[in-house]
Amino acid sequence: MSTAKLTINLDALVTNWQNLNAMTNCETAAVVKANGYGLDAGRVAKALAKAGARNFFVAAAEEGVALRRALGPGPGISVFSGHMEGDTKLLKEFQLTPMLNSLDQMLRHFETLPGHPFGVQLDSGMNRLGMEPAEWAAVRDIALGQGPVLLMSHLACADDPAHPMNAQQLRVFREMTDGIEVPRSLAATGGMLLGPDYHFDLCRPGVGLYGGEPFGDALPVVQLDLPVIQLRDVEPGESVGYGNAWVAQTPARIATVAAGYADGLQRALTKGDVFAYAGEARCPIVGRVSMDLITVDVTALDQVPASLTLLNEEQTIEHLAQAAGTIGYEILTSLGHRYARTYQG
Ligand SMILES: *Cc1c(COP(=O)(O)O)cnc(C)c1O
C-alpha cells in the first residue's frame, strides 16, 4: 500500500479542550467548521461531546446538517454565516442555530422561522461578519424581543496579546452588549488566552483543540507517516527530482515517499527546516515536492524504515506552517483526502 497514513489522536484533542476549558469559568464550546479543521467534524465533535462539550459552531448550514447527522439530537449547533437564502429548511429540520449577521438575515429569520432559536453576530471592528454598532442600535430592541440565545463577536488580532485592537474590540463589544441579559461570546482560541475579561459566558476555540498556535501548550493531534516506495543510491553529480533542483555532492541514498502537494504538503515546505523523521533521526527533504512524491536523503540511516514521519510530536503543523510561510490552520485544513485516516481514542 502506498497510501500515507494520517493518525488523529482524539485523546489529545479532548485533553486540549479540557485544558482550554480549565482556563475559564465559562462554557467552552468547540468550533468544527471546515469538517473539523480537516480532521472529520463528526468524529471530533462526538469525542468532545463525550467529554462534556455541549455547543458546536460551523461556518455553513450544510456543515451543520452533516454534524447533526453525526451527533444526533441534543448538542447545540450554531452557524456563523447566519440565515442565508435557502437555509431555512435546513435550519429547521436539523435544529441549527443561525448567528444572524444583518438586518436582512434577521427579517428572513423572523419571517420564515418565528420562534426558532438564533444568535446575533456583532461587528466590533473586524469588518468581516456581523452587525455594526449603528445597525445594531437600530434593530436591537426588535432582536431582543425575539429572544436571542447568544450575542457574539470575533477578534481580529487575538493571536497578538499586545495588539491594541484587542482592548478596542472588547470595549466596542461591551458598549454594544452591556446590560443585556443574553449570554455573550467574544473569544476564540486566541481570545481565551487574553484573560478573563475576554471570556464572557461562552468561549469558542477552534485551532487550539487541534494542536495549533496560538495555544502554545496544545498537544499535537496529528501524526503523518509516509511510506517509502523506493530507495536508490546516487553518485556525486547526479540530480534528484524536477528541475534538477538538488544535486548530490557525495554518494547519497535517496528514499522516495508517497505524498506530495496534492496531499497538502506544499512545495514551499522545502524553503524551511522541515525533515522526514525515522524515529528520532531527522532526514533532509531534497529536491522539489512533486504532486504525489517527496524525496528524502536517508544516507545517514543504518536502516531505512518502511515509512518516514512528517508530522509528530517534534515536528508539528506549526513547523510545517513556518517553513511554508503560512499558518497551522492552513496546513491542517489542507491535509489531503488521500491519506488513510486512523483515529485513536
Ligand atoms: C474560526 C472561528 C473561531 C475559531 O477560531 P480559532 O482561532 O480557530 O480558535 C471562532 N469564532 C469565529 C467567528 C470563527 O470564524
Short mmCIF file of C-alpha atoms and ligand atoms in Angstrom, two decimals:
data_model
loop_
_atom_site.label_atom_id
_atom_site.label_comp_id
_atom_site.label_asym_id
_atom_site.label_seq_id
_atom_site.Cartn_x
_atom_site.Cartn_y
_atom_site.Cartn_z
CA MET A 1 0.00 0.00 0.00
CA SER A 2 1.41 3.36 -0.94
CA THR A 3 -1.12 5.50 0.89
CA ALA A 4 0.26 7.80 3.54
CA LYS A 5 -1.21 7.36 6.98
CA LEU A 6 -2.72 10.21 9.00
CA THR A 7 -3.27 9.33 12.63
CA ILE A 8 -5.61 11.58 14.57
CA ASN A 9 -5.31 11.40 18.32
CA LEU A 10 -8.76 12.17 19.71
CA ASP A 11 -7.49 11.76 23.28
CA ALA A 12 -5.04 14.62 22.70
CA LEU A 13 -7.85 16.67 21.16
CA VAL A 14 -10.06 16.08 24.20
CA THR A 15 -7.17 16.98 26.51
CA ASN A 16 -6.67 20.24 24.61
CA TRP A 17 -10.37 21.05 25.03
CA GLN A 18 -10.24 20.21 28.74
CA ASN A 19 -7.11 22.32 29.26
CA LEU A 20 -8.66 25.29 27.48
CA ASN A 21 -11.89 24.77 29.40
CA ALA A 22 -9.94 24.79 32.68
CA MET A 23 -8.63 28.28 31.87
CA THR A 24 -12.07 29.86 32.16
CA ASN A 25 -15.10 29.93 34.40
CA CYS A 26 -17.49 29.95 31.47
CA GLU A 27 -18.78 27.40 29.00
CA THR A 28 -16.33 26.12 26.38
CA ALA A 29 -17.85 25.25 23.04
CA ALA A 30 -15.92 23.87 20.06
CA VAL A 31 -15.52 25.18 16.53
CA VAL A 32 -15.64 22.33 14.00
CA LYS A 33 -16.03 24.27 10.74
CA ALA A 34 -14.29 23.07 7.56
CA ASN A 35 -15.01 19.48 8.58
CA GLY A 36 -13.35 19.88 11.96
CA TYR A 37 -10.33 21.76 10.55
CA GLY A 38 -9.91 18.87 8.15
CA LEU A 39 -9.95 16.12 10.77
CA ASP A 40 -13.63 14.99 10.49
CA ALA A 41 -16.15 17.18 12.26
CA GLY A 42 -18.34 14.22 13.22
CA ARG A 43 -15.63 12.28 14.98
CA VAL A 44 -14.12 15.37 16.57
CA ALA A 45 -17.48 16.60 17.88
CA LYS A 46 -18.50 13.17 19.15
CA ALA A 47 -15.29 12.86 21.14
CA LEU A 48 -15.75 16.37 22.57
CA ALA A 49 -19.43 15.83 23.34
CA LYS A 50 -18.48 12.73 25.30
CA ALA A 51 -16.02 14.87 27.25
CA GLY A 52 -18.75 17.41 28.04
CA ALA A 53 -18.87 19.93 25.18
CA ARG A 54 -22.47 21.00 24.64
CA ASN A 55 -22.22 23.51 21.82
CA PHE A 56 -20.55 23.40 18.42
CA PHE A 57 -20.01 26.01 15.73
CA VAL A 58 -19.78 25.54 11.97
CA ALA A 59 -19.42 28.02 9.11
CA ALA A 60 -22.33 26.98 6.90
CA ALA A 61 -25.74 25.36 7.34
CA GLU A 62 -24.68 22.39 5.18
CA GLU A 63 -21.84 21.69 7.59
CA GLY A 64 -24.38 21.84 10.38
CA VAL A 65 -26.51 19.24 8.64
CA ALA A 66 -23.60 16.80 8.39
CA LEU A 67 -22.72 17.46 12.01
CA ARG A 68 -26.28 16.93 13.23
CA ARG A 69 -26.37 13.61 11.39
CA ALA A 70 -23.18 12.58 13.18
CA LEU A 71 -24.11 13.90 16.63
CA GLY A 72 -27.82 13.20 16.75
CA PRO A 73 -30.22 15.40 18.69
CA GLY A 74 -29.10 17.23 21.81
CA PRO A 75 -25.92 19.26 21.35
CA GLY A 76 -26.31 22.81 20.08
CA ILE A 77 -25.04 23.51 16.57
CA SER A 78 -24.60 27.16 15.59
CA VAL A 79 -23.90 28.57 12.14
CA PHE A 80 -21.55 31.56 11.78
CA SER A 81 -22.80 32.55 8.33
CA GLY A 82 -26.27 33.06 9.77
CA HIS A 83 -29.52 32.53 7.90
CA MET A 84 -28.88 32.69 4.16
CA GLU A 85 -31.45 32.26 1.48
CA GLY A 86 -32.04 28.55 1.03
CA ASP A 87 -31.01 27.73 4.62
CA THR A 88 -34.47 27.88 6.16
CA LYS A 89 -35.40 24.25 5.66
CA LEU A 90 -32.02 23.00 6.87
CA LEU A 91 -32.01 25.19 9.97
CA LYS A 92 -35.45 23.94 10.91
CA GLU A 93 -35.11 20.28 10.04
CA PHE A 94 -31.67 19.85 11.63
CA GLN A 95 -32.16 22.19 14.62
CA LEU A 96 -29.36 24.57 13.71
CA THR A 97 -28.97 27.96 15.36
CA PRO A 98 -28.00 30.74 12.93
CA MET A 99 -25.86 33.64 14.15
CA LEU A 100 -27.70 36.43 12.32
CA ASN A 101 -25.32 38.88 10.67
CA SER A 102 -27.51 41.59 9.18
CA LEU A 103 -30.93 43.16 9.15
CA ASP A 104 -31.71 41.13 6.02
CA GLN A 105 -30.93 37.90 7.80
CA MET A 106 -32.97 38.99 10.79
CA LEU A 107 -36.04 39.75 8.71
CA ARG A 108 -35.67 36.46 6.86
CA HIS A 109 -35.34 34.56 10.11
CA PHE A 110 -38.23 36.16 11.96
CA GLU A 111 -40.46 35.80 8.93
CA THR A 112 -39.66 32.23 7.94
CA LEU A 113 -38.80 30.63 11.28
CA PRO A 114 -40.56 32.58 14.04
CA GLY A 115 -39.65 31.16 17.44
CA HIS A 116 -36.66 29.23 16.08
CA PRO A 117 -33.51 29.82 18.18
CA PHE A 118 -30.98 32.33 16.85
CA GLY A 119 -27.98 34.34 17.94
CA VAL A 120 -26.69 37.67 16.72
CA GLN A 121 -23.21 38.30 15.42
CA LEU A 122 -21.93 41.81 16.06
CA ASP A 123 -19.05 43.52 14.33
CA SER A 124 -16.74 45.00 16.96
CA GLY A 125 -14.20 46.17 14.39
CA MET A 126 -13.04 43.27 12.24
CA ASN A 127 -15.36 44.27 9.39
CA ARG A 128 -15.96 40.74 8.27
CA LEU A 129 -19.27 39.47 9.63
CA GLY A 130 -21.91 40.86 11.91
CA MET A 131 -23.92 43.98 12.58
CA GLU A 132 -22.09 47.23 13.11
CA PRO A 133 -22.85 49.40 16.14
CA ALA A 134 -25.24 51.76 14.33
CA GLU A 135 -27.14 48.93 12.67
CA TRP A 136 -27.38 47.07 15.95
CA ALA A 137 -28.62 50.17 17.77
CA ALA A 138 -31.42 50.45 15.23
CA VAL A 139 -32.62 46.85 15.47
CA ARG A 140 -31.59 45.65 18.87
CA ASP A 141 -34.95 46.12 20.57
CA ILE A 142 -36.66 44.12 17.86
CA ALA A 143 -33.96 41.45 18.02
CA LEU A 144 -34.04 41.26 21.80
CA GLY A 145 -37.83 40.98 21.67
CA GLN A 146 -37.40 37.72 19.76
CA GLY A 147 -35.13 36.23 22.43
CA PRO A 148 -31.66 35.60 21.00
CA VAL A 149 -29.72 32.78 22.66
CA LEU A 150 -26.29 34.36 22.12
CA LEU A 151 -24.63 37.67 21.24
CA MET A 152 -21.22 37.14 19.73
CA SER A 153 -18.33 38.94 18.08
CA HIS A 154 -14.90 37.95 16.82
CA LEU A 155 -11.41 39.34 17.47
CA ALA A 156 -9.13 40.23 14.58
CA CYS A 157 -5.77 40.25 16.39
CA ALA A 158 -6.15 37.90 19.35
CA ASP A 159 -3.06 35.92 18.35
CA ASP A 160 -1.05 39.01 19.31
CA PRO A 161 -1.79 39.73 23.01
CA ALA A 162 -0.07 43.11 22.88
CA HIS A 163 -2.14 44.40 19.97
CA PRO A 164 -4.26 47.44 20.92
CA MET A 165 -7.05 46.12 18.68
CA ASN A 166 -7.93 43.55 21.36
CA ALA A 167 -8.84 46.11 24.01
CA GLN A 168 -10.55 48.27 21.42
CA GLN A 169 -12.79 45.44 20.22
CA LEU A 170 -13.51 44.45 23.82
CA ARG A 171 -14.66 48.00 24.51
CA VAL A 172 -16.88 48.11 21.44
CA PHE A 173 -18.39 44.68 22.21
CA ARG A 174 -19.15 45.80 25.75
CA GLU A 175 -20.74 49.02 24.54
CA MET A 176 -22.96 47.01 22.23
CA THR A 177 -23.98 44.38 24.78
CA ASP A 178 -23.55 45.58 28.37
CA GLY A 179 -26.76 45.42 30.35
CA ILE A 180 -28.41 42.90 28.03
CA GLU A 181 -29.48 39.70 29.73
CA VAL A 182 -28.33 37.38 26.95
CA PRO A 183 -25.26 35.11 27.04
CA ARG A 184 -22.24 36.63 25.28
CA SER A 185 -19.24 35.21 23.42
CA LEU A 186 -16.15 37.01 22.14
CA ALA A 187 -13.18 34.67 22.41
CA ALA A 188 -11.83 32.02 20.06
CA THR A 189 -8.55 30.28 20.97
CA GLY A 190 -6.52 33.48 20.97
CA GLY A 191 -9.11 35.41 22.96
CA MET A 192 -9.22 32.73 25.65
CA LEU A 193 -5.52 33.32 26.27
CA LEU A 194 -6.05 37.08 26.71
CA GLY A 195 -7.61 36.52 30.12
CA PRO A 196 -10.97 36.59 31.88
CA ASP A 197 -12.08 39.98 30.54
CA TYR A 198 -12.48 38.31 27.18
CA HIS A 199 -14.29 35.15 28.30
CA PHE A 200 -17.89 36.32 28.94
CA ASP A 201 -20.33 33.37 29.00
CA LEU A 202 -19.01 31.13 26.25
CA CYS A 203 -15.66 30.65 24.50
CA ARG A 204 -15.34 29.22 21.00
CA PRO A 205 -11.91 27.66 20.48
CA GLY A 206 -11.07 26.02 17.20
CA VAL A 207 -7.41 25.71 16.28
CA GLY A 208 -6.19 25.16 19.85
CA LEU A 209 -8.23 21.97 20.04
CA TYR A 210 -6.41 20.62 17.02
CA GLY A 211 -2.97 21.38 18.39
CA GLY A 212 -2.31 24.76 16.78
CA GLU A 213 -0.98 28.17 17.77
CA PRO A 214 -1.69 30.47 19.50
CA PHE A 215 -2.37 27.74 22.12
CA GLY A 216 1.32 27.06 22.77
CA ASP A 217 0.60 24.31 25.32
CA ALA A 218 -1.58 22.34 22.93
CA LEU A 219 -0.81 18.66 22.47
CA PRO A 220 -0.20 17.69 18.86
CA VAL A 221 -3.22 15.87 17.47
CA VAL A 222 -1.99 14.62 14.10
CA GLN A 223 0.79 12.28 13.02
CA LEU A 224 1.63 11.76 9.38
CA ASP A 225 3.59 8.73 8.14
CA LEU A 226 4.69 8.48 4.52
CA PRO A 227 5.53 5.02 3.16
CA VAL A 228 8.88 4.61 1.44
CA ILE A 229 8.14 3.43 -2.09
CA GLN A 230 11.68 3.17 -3.39
CA LEU A 231 15.29 3.54 -2.32
CA ARG A 232 18.19 4.38 -4.62
CA ASP A 233 21.84 5.32 -4.38
CA VAL A 234 23.05 8.34 -6.32
CA GLU A 235 26.57 9.32 -7.24
CA PRO A 236 28.11 12.77 -6.81
CA GLY A 237 26.84 14.99 -9.62
CA GLU A 238 23.52 13.15 -10.04
CA SER A 239 20.38 15.21 -9.58
CA VAL A 240 17.09 14.39 -7.93
CA GLY A 241 13.58 15.40 -8.98
CA TYR A 242 12.04 18.13 -11.12
CA GLY A 243 14.27 20.88 -12.35
CA ASN A 244 17.35 19.02 -11.11
CA ALA A 245 16.81 21.13 -8.03
CA TRP A 246 19.11 19.03 -5.83
CA VAL A 247 22.44 17.60 -6.87
CA ALA A 248 24.37 15.08 -4.77
CA GLN A 249 27.78 16.35 -3.64
CA THR A 250 28.77 12.98 -2.17
CA PRO A 251 27.40 9.47 -2.63
CA ALA A 252 23.88 9.56 -1.20
CA ARG A 253 20.91 7.31 -0.57
CA ILE A 254 17.53 8.70 -1.54
CA ALA A 255 14.15 7.47 -0.30
CA THR A 256 11.05 8.35 -2.33
CA VAL A 257 7.99 8.64 -0.08
CA ALA A 258 4.32 8.73 -1.01
CA ALA A 259 2.74 12.15 -0.54
CA GLY A 260 3.08 15.49 -2.23
CA TYR A 261 1.48 18.82 -2.82
CA ALA A 262 -1.79 17.18 -3.85
CA ASP A 263 -1.93 15.95 -0.24
CA GLY A 264 -1.45 19.41 1.23
CA LEU A 265 2.34 19.21 1.54
CA GLN A 266 3.16 22.44 -0.18
CA ARG A 267 6.15 22.90 -2.45
CA ALA A 268 7.21 25.81 -0.25
CA LEU A 269 7.93 23.39 2.62
CA THR A 270 11.44 22.90 1.32
CA LYS A 271 12.17 26.58 1.93
CA GLY A 272 12.34 25.90 5.66
CA ASP A 273 13.74 23.40 8.12
CA VAL A 274 11.38 20.51 7.54
CA PHE A 275 12.62 16.95 7.94
CA ALA A 276 11.35 13.45 7.44
CA TYR A 277 11.78 11.54 10.67
CA ALA A 278 12.98 7.97 11.01
CA GLY A 279 12.23 7.51 14.69
CA GLU A 280 14.33 10.25 16.28
CA ALA A 281 16.61 10.71 13.28
CA ARG A 282 15.96 13.72 11.05
CA CYS A 283 16.45 13.25 7.33
CA PRO A 284 16.56 16.26 5.00
CA ILE A 285 14.00 16.61 2.24
CA VAL A 286 15.87 17.07 -1.05
CA GLY A 287 14.70 18.29 -4.42
CA ARG A 288 11.24 19.60 -5.13
CA VAL A 289 8.00 18.33 -3.67
CA SER A 290 6.06 16.63 -6.51
CA MET A 291 2.31 16.13 -6.70
CA ASP A 292 2.45 12.66 -5.13
CA LEU A 293 6.06 12.18 -4.06
CA ILE A 294 8.78 13.60 -1.86
CA THR A 295 12.45 12.65 -1.96
CA VAL A 296 14.45 12.36 1.24
CA ASP A 297 18.17 12.00 1.89
CA VAL A 298 18.44 8.93 4.13
CA THR A 299 22.21 8.45 3.72
CA ALA A 300 22.77 8.80 7.46
CA LEU A 301 20.43 5.95 8.39
CA ASP A 302 21.77 2.45 9.05
CA GLN A 303 18.37 1.09 8.27
CA VAL A 304 15.57 2.80 6.39
CA PRO A 305 12.16 2.16 7.97
CA ALA A 306 9.06 1.27 5.93
CA SER A 307 7.79 4.81 6.39
CA LEU A 308 9.13 8.24 7.33
CA THR A 309 7.21 10.65 9.54
CA LEU A 310 6.43 14.22 8.59
CA LEU A 311 4.19 15.23 11.48
CA ASN A 312 4.90 14.04 15.01
CA GLU A 313 5.49 15.48 18.48
CA GLU A 314 8.78 17.04 17.36
CA GLN A 315 7.65 18.47 14.07
CA THR A 316 4.14 19.87 14.26
CA ILE A 317 1.75 21.65 11.93
CA GLU A 318 3.37 24.87 13.18
CA HIS A 319 6.80 23.83 11.91
CA LEU A 320 5.37 22.99 8.51
CA ALA A 321 3.45 26.26 8.50
CA GLN A 322 6.53 28.28 9.33
CA ALA A 323 8.54 26.59 6.60
CA ALA A 324 5.85 27.18 4.01
CA GLY A 325 5.20 30.76 5.13
CA THR A 326 1.65 30.11 6.30
CA ILE A 327 -0.28 29.27 9.48
CA GLY A 328 -1.10 25.98 11.19
CA TYR A 329 -4.77 26.43 10.26
CA GLU A 330 -3.91 26.21 6.58
CA ILE A 331 -1.66 23.17 6.99
CA LEU A 332 -4.43 21.36 8.92
CA THR A 333 -7.26 22.17 6.56
CA SER A 334 -5.10 21.23 3.55
CA LEU A 335 -4.24 17.74 4.83
CA GLY A 336 -5.15 15.51 1.95
CA HIS A 337 -8.14 13.36 1.18
CA ARG A 338 -5.89 10.53 0.01
CA TYR A 339 -4.49 9.77 3.44
CA ALA A 340 -5.61 6.62 5.18
CA ARG A 341 -7.02 8.09 8.37
CA THR A 342 -6.85 6.33 11.70
CA TYR A 343 -8.49 7.67 14.85
CA GLN A 344 -7.08 6.97 18.29
CA GLY A 345 -9.16 7.33 21.43
C1 LIG B 1 -12.92 30.15 13.11
C2 LIG B 1 -13.65 30.91 14.15
C3 LIG B 1 -13.46 30.61 15.50
C4 LIG B 1 -12.39 29.68 15.98
O1 LIG B 1 -11.16 30.33 15.86
P1 LIG B 1 -9.77 29.69 16.29
O2 LIG B 1 -8.79 30.78 16.06
O3 LIG B 1 -9.56 28.53 15.37
O4 LIG B 1 -9.87 29.27 17.70
C5 LIG B 1 -14.28 31.25 16.42
N1 LIG B 1 -15.19 32.18 16.02
C6 LIG B 1 -15.36 32.51 14.73
C7 LIG B 1 -16.38 33.54 14.37
C8 LIG B 1 -14.59 31.90 13.74
O5 LIG B 1 -14.75 32.25 12.46
#
